[in-house]
PDB file of C-alpha atoms and ligand atoms in Angstrom:
ATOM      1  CA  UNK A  26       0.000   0.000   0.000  1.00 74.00           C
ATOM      2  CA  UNK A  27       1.081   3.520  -0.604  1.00 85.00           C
ATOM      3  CA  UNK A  28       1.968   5.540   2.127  1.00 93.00           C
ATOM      4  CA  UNK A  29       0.662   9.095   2.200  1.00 96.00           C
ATOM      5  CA  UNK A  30       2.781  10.912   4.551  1.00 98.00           C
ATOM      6  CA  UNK A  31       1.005  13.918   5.793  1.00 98.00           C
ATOM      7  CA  UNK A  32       2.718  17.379   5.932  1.00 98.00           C
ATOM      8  CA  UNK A  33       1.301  18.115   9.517  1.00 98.00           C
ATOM      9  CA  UNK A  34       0.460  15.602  12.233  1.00 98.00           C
ATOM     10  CA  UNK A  35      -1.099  16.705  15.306  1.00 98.00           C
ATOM     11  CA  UNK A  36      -0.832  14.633  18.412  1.00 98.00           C
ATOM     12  CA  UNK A  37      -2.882  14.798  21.422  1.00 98.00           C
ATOM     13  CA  UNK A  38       0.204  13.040  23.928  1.00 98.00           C
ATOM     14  CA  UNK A  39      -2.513  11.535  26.495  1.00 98.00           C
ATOM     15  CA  UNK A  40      -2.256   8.944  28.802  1.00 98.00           C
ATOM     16  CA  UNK A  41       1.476   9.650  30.723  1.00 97.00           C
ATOM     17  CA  UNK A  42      -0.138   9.930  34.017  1.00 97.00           C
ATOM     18  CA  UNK A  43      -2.089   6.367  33.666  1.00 98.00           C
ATOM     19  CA  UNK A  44       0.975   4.751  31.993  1.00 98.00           C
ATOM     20  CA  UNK A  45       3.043   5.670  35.323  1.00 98.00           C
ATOM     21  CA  UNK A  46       0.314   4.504  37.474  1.00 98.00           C
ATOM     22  CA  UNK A  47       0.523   1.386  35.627  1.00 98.00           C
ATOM     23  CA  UNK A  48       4.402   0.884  37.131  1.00 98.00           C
ATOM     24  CA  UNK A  49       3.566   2.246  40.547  1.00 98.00           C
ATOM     25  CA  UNK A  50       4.892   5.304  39.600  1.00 98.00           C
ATOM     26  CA  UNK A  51       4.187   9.035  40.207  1.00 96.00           C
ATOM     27  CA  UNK A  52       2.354  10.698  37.206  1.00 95.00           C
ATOM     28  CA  UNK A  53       5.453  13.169  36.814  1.00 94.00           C
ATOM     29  CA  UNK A  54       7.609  10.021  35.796  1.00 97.00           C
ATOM     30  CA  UNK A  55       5.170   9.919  33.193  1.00 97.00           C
ATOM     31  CA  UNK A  56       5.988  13.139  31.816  1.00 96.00           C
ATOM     32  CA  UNK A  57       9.312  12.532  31.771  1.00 96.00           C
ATOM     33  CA  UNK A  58       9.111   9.107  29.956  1.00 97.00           C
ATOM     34  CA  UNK A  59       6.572  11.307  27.234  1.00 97.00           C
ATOM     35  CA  UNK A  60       9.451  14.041  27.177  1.00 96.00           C
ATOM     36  CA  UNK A  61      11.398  11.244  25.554  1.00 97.00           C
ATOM     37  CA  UNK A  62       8.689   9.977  23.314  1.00 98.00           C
ATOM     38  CA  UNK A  63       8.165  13.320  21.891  1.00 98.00           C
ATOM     39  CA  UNK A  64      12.360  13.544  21.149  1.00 97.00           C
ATOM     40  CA  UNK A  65      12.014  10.181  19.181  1.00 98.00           C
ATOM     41  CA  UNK A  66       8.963  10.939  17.350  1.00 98.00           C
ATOM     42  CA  UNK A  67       9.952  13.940  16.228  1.00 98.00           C
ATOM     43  CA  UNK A  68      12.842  13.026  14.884  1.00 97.00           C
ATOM     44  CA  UNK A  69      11.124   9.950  13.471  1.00 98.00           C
ATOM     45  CA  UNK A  70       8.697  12.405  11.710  1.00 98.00           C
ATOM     46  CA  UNK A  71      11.499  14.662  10.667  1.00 97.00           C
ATOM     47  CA  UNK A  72      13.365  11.331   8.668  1.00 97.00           C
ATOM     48  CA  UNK A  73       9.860   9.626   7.066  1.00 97.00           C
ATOM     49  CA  UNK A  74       9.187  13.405   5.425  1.00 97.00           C
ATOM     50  CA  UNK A  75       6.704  15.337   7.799  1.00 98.00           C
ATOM     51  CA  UNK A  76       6.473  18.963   7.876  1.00 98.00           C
ATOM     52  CA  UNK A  77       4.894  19.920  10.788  1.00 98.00           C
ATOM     53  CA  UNK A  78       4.392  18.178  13.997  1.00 98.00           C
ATOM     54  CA  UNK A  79       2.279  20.035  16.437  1.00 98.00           C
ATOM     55  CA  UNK A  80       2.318  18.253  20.004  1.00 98.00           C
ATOM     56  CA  UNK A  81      -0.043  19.205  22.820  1.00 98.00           C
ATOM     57  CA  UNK A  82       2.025  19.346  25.991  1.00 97.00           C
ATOM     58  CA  UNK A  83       0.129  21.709  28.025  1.00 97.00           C
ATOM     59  CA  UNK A  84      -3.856  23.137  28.162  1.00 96.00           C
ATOM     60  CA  UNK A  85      -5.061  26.397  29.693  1.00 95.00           C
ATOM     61  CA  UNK A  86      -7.005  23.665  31.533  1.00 95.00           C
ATOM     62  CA  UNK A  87      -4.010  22.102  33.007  1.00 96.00           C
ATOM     63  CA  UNK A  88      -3.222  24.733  35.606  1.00 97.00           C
ATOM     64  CA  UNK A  89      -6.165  22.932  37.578  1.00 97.00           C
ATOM     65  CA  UNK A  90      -3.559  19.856  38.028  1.00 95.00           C
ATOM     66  CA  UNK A  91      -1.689  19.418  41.450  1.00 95.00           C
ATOM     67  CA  UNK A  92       1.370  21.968  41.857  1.00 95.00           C
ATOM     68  CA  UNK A  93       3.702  19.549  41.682  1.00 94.00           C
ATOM     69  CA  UNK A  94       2.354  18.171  38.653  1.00 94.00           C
ATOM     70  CA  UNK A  95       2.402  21.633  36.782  1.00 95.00           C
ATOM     71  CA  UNK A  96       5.660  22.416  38.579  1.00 94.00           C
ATOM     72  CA  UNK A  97       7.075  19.516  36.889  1.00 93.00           C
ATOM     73  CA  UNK A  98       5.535  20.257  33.615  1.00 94.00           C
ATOM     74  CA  UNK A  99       7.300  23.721  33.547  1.00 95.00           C
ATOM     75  CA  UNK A 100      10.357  21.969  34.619  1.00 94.00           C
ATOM     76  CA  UNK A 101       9.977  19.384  31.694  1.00 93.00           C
ATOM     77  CA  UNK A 102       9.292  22.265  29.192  1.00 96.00           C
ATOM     78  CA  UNK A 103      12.552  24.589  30.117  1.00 95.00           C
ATOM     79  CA  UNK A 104      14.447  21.988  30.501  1.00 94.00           C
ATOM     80  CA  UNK A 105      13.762  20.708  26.987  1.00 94.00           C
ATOM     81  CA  UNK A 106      14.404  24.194  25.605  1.00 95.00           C
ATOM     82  CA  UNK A 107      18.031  24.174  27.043  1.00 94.00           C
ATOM     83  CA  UNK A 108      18.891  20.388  25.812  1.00 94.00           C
ATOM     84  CA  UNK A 109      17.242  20.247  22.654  1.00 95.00           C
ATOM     85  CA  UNK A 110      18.806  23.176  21.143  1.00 96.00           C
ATOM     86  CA  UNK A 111      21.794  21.746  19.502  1.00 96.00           C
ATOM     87  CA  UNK A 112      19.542  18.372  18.598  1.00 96.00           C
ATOM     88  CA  UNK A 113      17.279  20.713  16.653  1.00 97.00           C
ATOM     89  CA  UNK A 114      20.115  22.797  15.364  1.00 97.00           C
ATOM     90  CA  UNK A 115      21.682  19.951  14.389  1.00 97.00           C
ATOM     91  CA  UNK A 116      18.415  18.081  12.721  1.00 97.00           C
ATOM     92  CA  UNK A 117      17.189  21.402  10.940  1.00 97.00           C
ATOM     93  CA  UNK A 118      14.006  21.627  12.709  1.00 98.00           C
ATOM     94  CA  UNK A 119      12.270  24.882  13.146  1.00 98.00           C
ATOM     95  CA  UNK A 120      10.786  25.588  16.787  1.00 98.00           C
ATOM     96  CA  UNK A 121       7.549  26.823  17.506  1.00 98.00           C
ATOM     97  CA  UNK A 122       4.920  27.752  20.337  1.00 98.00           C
ATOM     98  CA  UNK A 123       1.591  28.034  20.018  1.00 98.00           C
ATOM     99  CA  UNK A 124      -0.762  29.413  22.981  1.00 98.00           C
ATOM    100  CA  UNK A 125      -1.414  32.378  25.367  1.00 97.00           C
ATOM    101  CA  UNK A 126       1.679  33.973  26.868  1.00 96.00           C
ATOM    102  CA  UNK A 127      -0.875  35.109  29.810  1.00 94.00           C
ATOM    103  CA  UNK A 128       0.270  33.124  33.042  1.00 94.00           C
ATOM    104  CA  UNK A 129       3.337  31.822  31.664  1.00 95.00           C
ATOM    105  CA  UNK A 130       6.813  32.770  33.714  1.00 95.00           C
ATOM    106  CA  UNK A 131       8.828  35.902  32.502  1.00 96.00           C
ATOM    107  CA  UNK A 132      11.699  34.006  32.209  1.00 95.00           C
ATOM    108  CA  UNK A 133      10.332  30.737  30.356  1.00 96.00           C
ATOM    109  CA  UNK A 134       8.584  33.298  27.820  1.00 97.00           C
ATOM    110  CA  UNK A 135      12.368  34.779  27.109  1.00 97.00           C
ATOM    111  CA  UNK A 136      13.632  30.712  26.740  1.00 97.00           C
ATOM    112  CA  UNK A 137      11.228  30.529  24.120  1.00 97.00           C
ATOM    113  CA  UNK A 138      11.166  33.412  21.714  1.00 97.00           C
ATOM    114  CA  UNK A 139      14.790  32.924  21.867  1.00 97.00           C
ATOM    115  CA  UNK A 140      14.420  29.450  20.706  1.00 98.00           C
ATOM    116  CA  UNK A 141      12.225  30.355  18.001  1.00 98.00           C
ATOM    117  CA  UNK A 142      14.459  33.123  16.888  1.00 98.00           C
ATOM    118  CA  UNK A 143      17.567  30.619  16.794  1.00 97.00           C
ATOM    119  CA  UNK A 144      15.579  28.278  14.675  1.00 98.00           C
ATOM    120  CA  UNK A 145      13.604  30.468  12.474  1.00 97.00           C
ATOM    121  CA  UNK A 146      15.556  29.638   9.503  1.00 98.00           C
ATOM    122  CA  UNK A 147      15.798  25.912   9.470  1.00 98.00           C
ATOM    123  CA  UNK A 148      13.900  24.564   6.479  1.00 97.00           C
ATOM    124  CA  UNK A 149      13.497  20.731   8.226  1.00 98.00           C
ATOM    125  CA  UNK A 150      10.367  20.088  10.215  1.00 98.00           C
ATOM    126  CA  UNK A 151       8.219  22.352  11.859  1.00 98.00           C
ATOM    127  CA  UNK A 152       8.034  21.634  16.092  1.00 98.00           C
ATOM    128  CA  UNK A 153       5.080  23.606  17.295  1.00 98.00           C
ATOM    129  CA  UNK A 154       4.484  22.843  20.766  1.00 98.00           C
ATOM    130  CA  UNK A 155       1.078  23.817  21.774  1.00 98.00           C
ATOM    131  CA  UNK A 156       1.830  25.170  25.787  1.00 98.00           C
ATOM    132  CA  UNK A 157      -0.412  26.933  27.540  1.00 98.00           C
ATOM    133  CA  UNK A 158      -2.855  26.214  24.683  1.00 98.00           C
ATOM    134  CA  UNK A 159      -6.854  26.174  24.454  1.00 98.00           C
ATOM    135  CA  UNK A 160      -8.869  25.941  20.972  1.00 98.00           C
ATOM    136  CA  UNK A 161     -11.680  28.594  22.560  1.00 97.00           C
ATOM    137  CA  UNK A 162      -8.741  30.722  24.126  1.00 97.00           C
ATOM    138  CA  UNK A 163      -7.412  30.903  20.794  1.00 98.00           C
ATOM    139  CA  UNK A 164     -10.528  32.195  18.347  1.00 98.00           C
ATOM    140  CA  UNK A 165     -10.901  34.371  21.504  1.00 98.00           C
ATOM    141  CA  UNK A 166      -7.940  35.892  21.542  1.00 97.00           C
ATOM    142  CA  UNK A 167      -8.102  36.182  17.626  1.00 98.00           C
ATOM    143  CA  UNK A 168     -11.920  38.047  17.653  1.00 98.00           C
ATOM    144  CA  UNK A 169     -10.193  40.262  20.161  1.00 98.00           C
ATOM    145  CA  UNK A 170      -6.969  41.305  18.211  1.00 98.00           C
ATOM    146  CA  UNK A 171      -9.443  42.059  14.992  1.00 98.00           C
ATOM    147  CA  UNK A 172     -11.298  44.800  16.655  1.00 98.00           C
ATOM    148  CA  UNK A 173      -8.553  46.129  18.305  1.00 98.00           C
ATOM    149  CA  UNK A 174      -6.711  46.487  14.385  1.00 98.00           C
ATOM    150  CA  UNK A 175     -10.395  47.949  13.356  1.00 98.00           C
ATOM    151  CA  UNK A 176     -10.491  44.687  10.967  1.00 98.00           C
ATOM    152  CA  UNK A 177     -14.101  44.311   8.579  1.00 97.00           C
ATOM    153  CA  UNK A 178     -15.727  41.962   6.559  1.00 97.00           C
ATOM    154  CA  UNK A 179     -14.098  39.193   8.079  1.00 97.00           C
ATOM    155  CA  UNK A 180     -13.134  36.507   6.077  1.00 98.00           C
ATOM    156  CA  UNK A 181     -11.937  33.192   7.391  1.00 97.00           C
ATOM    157  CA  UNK A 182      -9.032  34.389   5.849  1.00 97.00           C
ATOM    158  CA  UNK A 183      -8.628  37.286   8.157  1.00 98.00           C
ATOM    159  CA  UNK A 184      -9.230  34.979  10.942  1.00 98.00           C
ATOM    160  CA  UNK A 185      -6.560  32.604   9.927  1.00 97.00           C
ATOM    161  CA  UNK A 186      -4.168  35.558  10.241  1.00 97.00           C
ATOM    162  CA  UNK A 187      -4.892  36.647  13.910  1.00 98.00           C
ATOM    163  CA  UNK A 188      -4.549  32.765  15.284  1.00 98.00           C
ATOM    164  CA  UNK A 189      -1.378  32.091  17.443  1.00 97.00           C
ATOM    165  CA  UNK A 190       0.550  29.997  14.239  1.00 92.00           C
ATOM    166  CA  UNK A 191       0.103  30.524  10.963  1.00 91.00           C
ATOM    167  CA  UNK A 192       1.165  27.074   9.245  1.00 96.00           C
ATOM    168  CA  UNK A 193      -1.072  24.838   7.065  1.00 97.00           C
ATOM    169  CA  UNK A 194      -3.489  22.781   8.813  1.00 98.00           C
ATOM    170  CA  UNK A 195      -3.205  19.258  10.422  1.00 98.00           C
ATOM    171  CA  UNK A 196      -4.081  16.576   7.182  1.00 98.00           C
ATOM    172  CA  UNK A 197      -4.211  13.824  10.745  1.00 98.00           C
ATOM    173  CA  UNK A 198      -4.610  13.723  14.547  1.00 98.00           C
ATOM    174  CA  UNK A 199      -3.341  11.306  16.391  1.00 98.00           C
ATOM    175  CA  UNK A 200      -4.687  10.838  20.278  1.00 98.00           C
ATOM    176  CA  UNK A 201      -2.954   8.499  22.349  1.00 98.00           C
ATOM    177  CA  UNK A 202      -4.645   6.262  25.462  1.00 98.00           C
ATOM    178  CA  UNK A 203      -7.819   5.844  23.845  1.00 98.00           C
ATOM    179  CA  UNK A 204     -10.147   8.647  24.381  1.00 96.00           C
ATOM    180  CA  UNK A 205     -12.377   9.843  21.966  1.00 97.00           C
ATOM    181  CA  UNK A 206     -11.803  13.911  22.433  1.00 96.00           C
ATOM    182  CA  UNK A 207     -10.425  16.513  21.284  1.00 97.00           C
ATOM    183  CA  UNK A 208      -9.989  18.534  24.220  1.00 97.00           C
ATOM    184  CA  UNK A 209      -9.834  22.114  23.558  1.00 97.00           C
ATOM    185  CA  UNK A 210      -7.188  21.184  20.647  1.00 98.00           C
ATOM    186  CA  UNK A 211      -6.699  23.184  17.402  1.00 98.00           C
ATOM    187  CA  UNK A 212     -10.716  23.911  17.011  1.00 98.00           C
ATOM    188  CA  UNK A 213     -10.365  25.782  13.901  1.00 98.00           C
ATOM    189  CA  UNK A 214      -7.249  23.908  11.986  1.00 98.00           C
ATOM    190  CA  UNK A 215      -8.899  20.465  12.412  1.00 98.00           C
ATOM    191  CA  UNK A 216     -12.367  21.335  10.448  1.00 97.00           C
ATOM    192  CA  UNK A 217     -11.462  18.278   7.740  1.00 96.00           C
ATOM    193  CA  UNK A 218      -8.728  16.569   9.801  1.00 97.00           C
ATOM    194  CA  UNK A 219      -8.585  12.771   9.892  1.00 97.00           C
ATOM    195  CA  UNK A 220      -8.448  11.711  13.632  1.00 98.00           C
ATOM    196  CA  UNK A 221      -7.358   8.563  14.658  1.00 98.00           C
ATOM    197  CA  UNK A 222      -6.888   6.948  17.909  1.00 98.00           C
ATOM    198  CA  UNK A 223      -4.712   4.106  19.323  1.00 98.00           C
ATOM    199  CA  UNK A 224      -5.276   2.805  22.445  1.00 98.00           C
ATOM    200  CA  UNK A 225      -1.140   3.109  23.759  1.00 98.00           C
ATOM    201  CA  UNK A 226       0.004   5.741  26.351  1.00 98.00           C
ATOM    202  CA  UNK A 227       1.841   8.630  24.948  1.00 98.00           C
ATOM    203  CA  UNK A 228       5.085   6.940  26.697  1.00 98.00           C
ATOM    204  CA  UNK A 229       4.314   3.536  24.491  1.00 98.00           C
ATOM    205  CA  UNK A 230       3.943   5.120  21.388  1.00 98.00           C
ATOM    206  CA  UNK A 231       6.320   4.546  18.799  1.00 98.00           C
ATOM    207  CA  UNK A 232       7.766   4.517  15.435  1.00 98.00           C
ATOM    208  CA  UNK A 233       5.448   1.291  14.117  1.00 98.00           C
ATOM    209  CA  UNK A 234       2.593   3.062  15.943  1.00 98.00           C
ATOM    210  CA  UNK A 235       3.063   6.112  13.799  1.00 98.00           C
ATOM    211  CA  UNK A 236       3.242   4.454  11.035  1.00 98.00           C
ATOM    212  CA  UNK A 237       0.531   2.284  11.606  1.00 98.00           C
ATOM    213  CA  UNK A 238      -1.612   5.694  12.284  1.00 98.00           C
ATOM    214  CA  UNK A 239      -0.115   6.986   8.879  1.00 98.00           C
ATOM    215  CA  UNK A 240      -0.988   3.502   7.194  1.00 97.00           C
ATOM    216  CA  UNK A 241      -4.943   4.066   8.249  1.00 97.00           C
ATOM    217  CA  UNK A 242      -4.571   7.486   7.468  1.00 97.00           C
ATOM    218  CA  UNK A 243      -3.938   6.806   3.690  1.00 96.00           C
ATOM    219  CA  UNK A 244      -6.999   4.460   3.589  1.00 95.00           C
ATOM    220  CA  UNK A 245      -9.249   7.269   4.478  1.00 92.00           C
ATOM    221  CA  UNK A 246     -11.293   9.077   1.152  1.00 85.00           C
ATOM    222  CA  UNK A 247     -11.074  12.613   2.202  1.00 79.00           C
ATOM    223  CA  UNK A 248     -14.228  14.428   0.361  1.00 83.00           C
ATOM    224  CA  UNK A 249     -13.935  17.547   2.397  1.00 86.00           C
ATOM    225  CA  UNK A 250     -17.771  17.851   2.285  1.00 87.00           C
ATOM    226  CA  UNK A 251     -17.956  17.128  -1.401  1.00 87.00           C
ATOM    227  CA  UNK A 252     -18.811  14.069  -3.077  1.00 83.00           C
ATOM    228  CA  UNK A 253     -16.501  11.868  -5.188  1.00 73.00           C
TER     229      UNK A 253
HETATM  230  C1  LIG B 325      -1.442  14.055  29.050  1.00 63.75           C
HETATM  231  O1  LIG B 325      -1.305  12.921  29.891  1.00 63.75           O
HETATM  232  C2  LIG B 325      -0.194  14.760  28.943  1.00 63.75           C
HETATM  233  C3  LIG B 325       0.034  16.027  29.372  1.00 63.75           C
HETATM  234  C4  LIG B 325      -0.987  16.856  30.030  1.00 63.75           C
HETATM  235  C5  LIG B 325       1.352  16.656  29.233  1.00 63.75           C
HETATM  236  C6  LIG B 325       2.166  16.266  28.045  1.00 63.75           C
HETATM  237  C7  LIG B 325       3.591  16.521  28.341  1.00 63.75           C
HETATM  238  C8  LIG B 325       4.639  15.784  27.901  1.00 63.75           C
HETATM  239  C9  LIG B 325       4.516  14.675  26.942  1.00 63.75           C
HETATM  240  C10 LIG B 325       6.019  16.018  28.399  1.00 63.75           C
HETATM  241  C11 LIG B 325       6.554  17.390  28.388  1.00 63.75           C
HETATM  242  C12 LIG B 325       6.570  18.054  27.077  1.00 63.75           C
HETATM  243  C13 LIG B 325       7.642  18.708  26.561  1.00 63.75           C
HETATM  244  C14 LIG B 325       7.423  19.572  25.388  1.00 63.75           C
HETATM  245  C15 LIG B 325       8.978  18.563  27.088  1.00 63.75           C
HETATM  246  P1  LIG B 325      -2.121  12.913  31.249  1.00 63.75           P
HETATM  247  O2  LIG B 325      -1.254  13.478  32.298  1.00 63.75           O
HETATM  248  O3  LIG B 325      -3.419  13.599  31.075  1.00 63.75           O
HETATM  249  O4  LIG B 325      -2.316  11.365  31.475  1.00 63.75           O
HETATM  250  P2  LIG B 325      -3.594  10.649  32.079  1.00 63.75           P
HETATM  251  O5  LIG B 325      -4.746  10.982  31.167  1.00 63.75           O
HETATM  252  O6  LIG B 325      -3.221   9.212  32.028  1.00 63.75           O
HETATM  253  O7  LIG B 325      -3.772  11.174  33.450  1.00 63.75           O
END
């Protein structure tokens, strides 16, 4: 069978908190062992021919978790700015962040754009992390920013300009640990997206199960609303 690779994946990385549960573990050992997934899959992406790669890593929902849970998820997130920088450099892959700067640290904000200014001009794969990130926060934050620029007969278009990343949107979303939601994730950009859902924690998932998303993925007879 032909693969169709898609240019921009989506994946919704649940189930690290169950998966450490599993092992008698604390949920932040979770996060760490999805940290890891997310470096392999990326660069797994990056080699098979994917363009973008948009992860969810953290919701505007998620500040309800435990402090030591977010804590740790900050941690996670600056940490992986510092080490991944030469790995990225190194594989060519541009770095992005998608979601509201509101109630993110000072300093982790600086980490960031400075990331994303280091990487702006790699031509590999697209990382956009989506941190601090919420579909509704997103078209809200967009309606907002056209009035304030005095914007009129808005197009959807016009709206695709104001939301927090303008690249093409996800072809396929992948959720992990078997839940059938989208939680708050890209409302707009997945209108026609092909979702598909394994049952493996985030900290399982591999290469074969990528490519076994990929494989079901080019089964699928995408009519966009039309008819064929
Ligand atoms: C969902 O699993 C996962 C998250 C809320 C966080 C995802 C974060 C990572 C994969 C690691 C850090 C990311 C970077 C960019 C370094 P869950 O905690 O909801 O699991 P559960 O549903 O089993 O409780």
């Amino acid at each position: 069978m032909e693969l169709k690779i898609p240019d921009h994946i989506a994946i919704i990385m649940d189930g690290n908190g169950r998966w450490a549960k599993q092992k008698g573990m604390p949920r932040t050992y979770g996060h760490k062992a999805g940290a890891d997934t997310l470096r392999k899959i990326l660069s797994y992406s990056g080699e098979i021919g994917v363009k973008y790669l948009t992860v969810y890593a953290f919701s505007t929902e998620n500040w309800k978790r435990a402090k030591e849970e977010v804590d740790t998820l900050m941690f996670l997130f600056k940490a992986y700015l510092k080490s991944e920088k030469k790995t990225l450099m190194k594989n060519n892959v541009r770095f992005l962040v998608s979601g509201r700067e509101e109630g993110v640290s000072k300093d982790l904000l600086k980490e960031i754009k400075k990331l994303e200014e280091e990487t702006k001009d790699n031509t590999g794969i697209t990382l956009n992390i989506a941190f601090n990130y919420g579909g509704r926060s997103e078209i809200v934050d967009a309606i907002n920013k056209m009035i304030e620029n005095n914007e009129t007969n808005i197009t959807e278009e016009t709206v695709e300009k104001y939301l927090y990343t303008k690249i093409p949107d996800p072809e396929l979303v992948i959720r992990t640990s078997g839940e059938m939601r989208i939680s708050n994730f890209l409302l707009w950009q997945i209108a026609y997206s092909e979702i598909y859902v394994t049952e493996s924690y985030w900290p399982d998932f591999n290469k074969e199960e990528l490519i076994k998303a990929i494989e079901n993925y080019s089964k699928r007879d995408r009519r966009f609303g039309g008819v064929k």
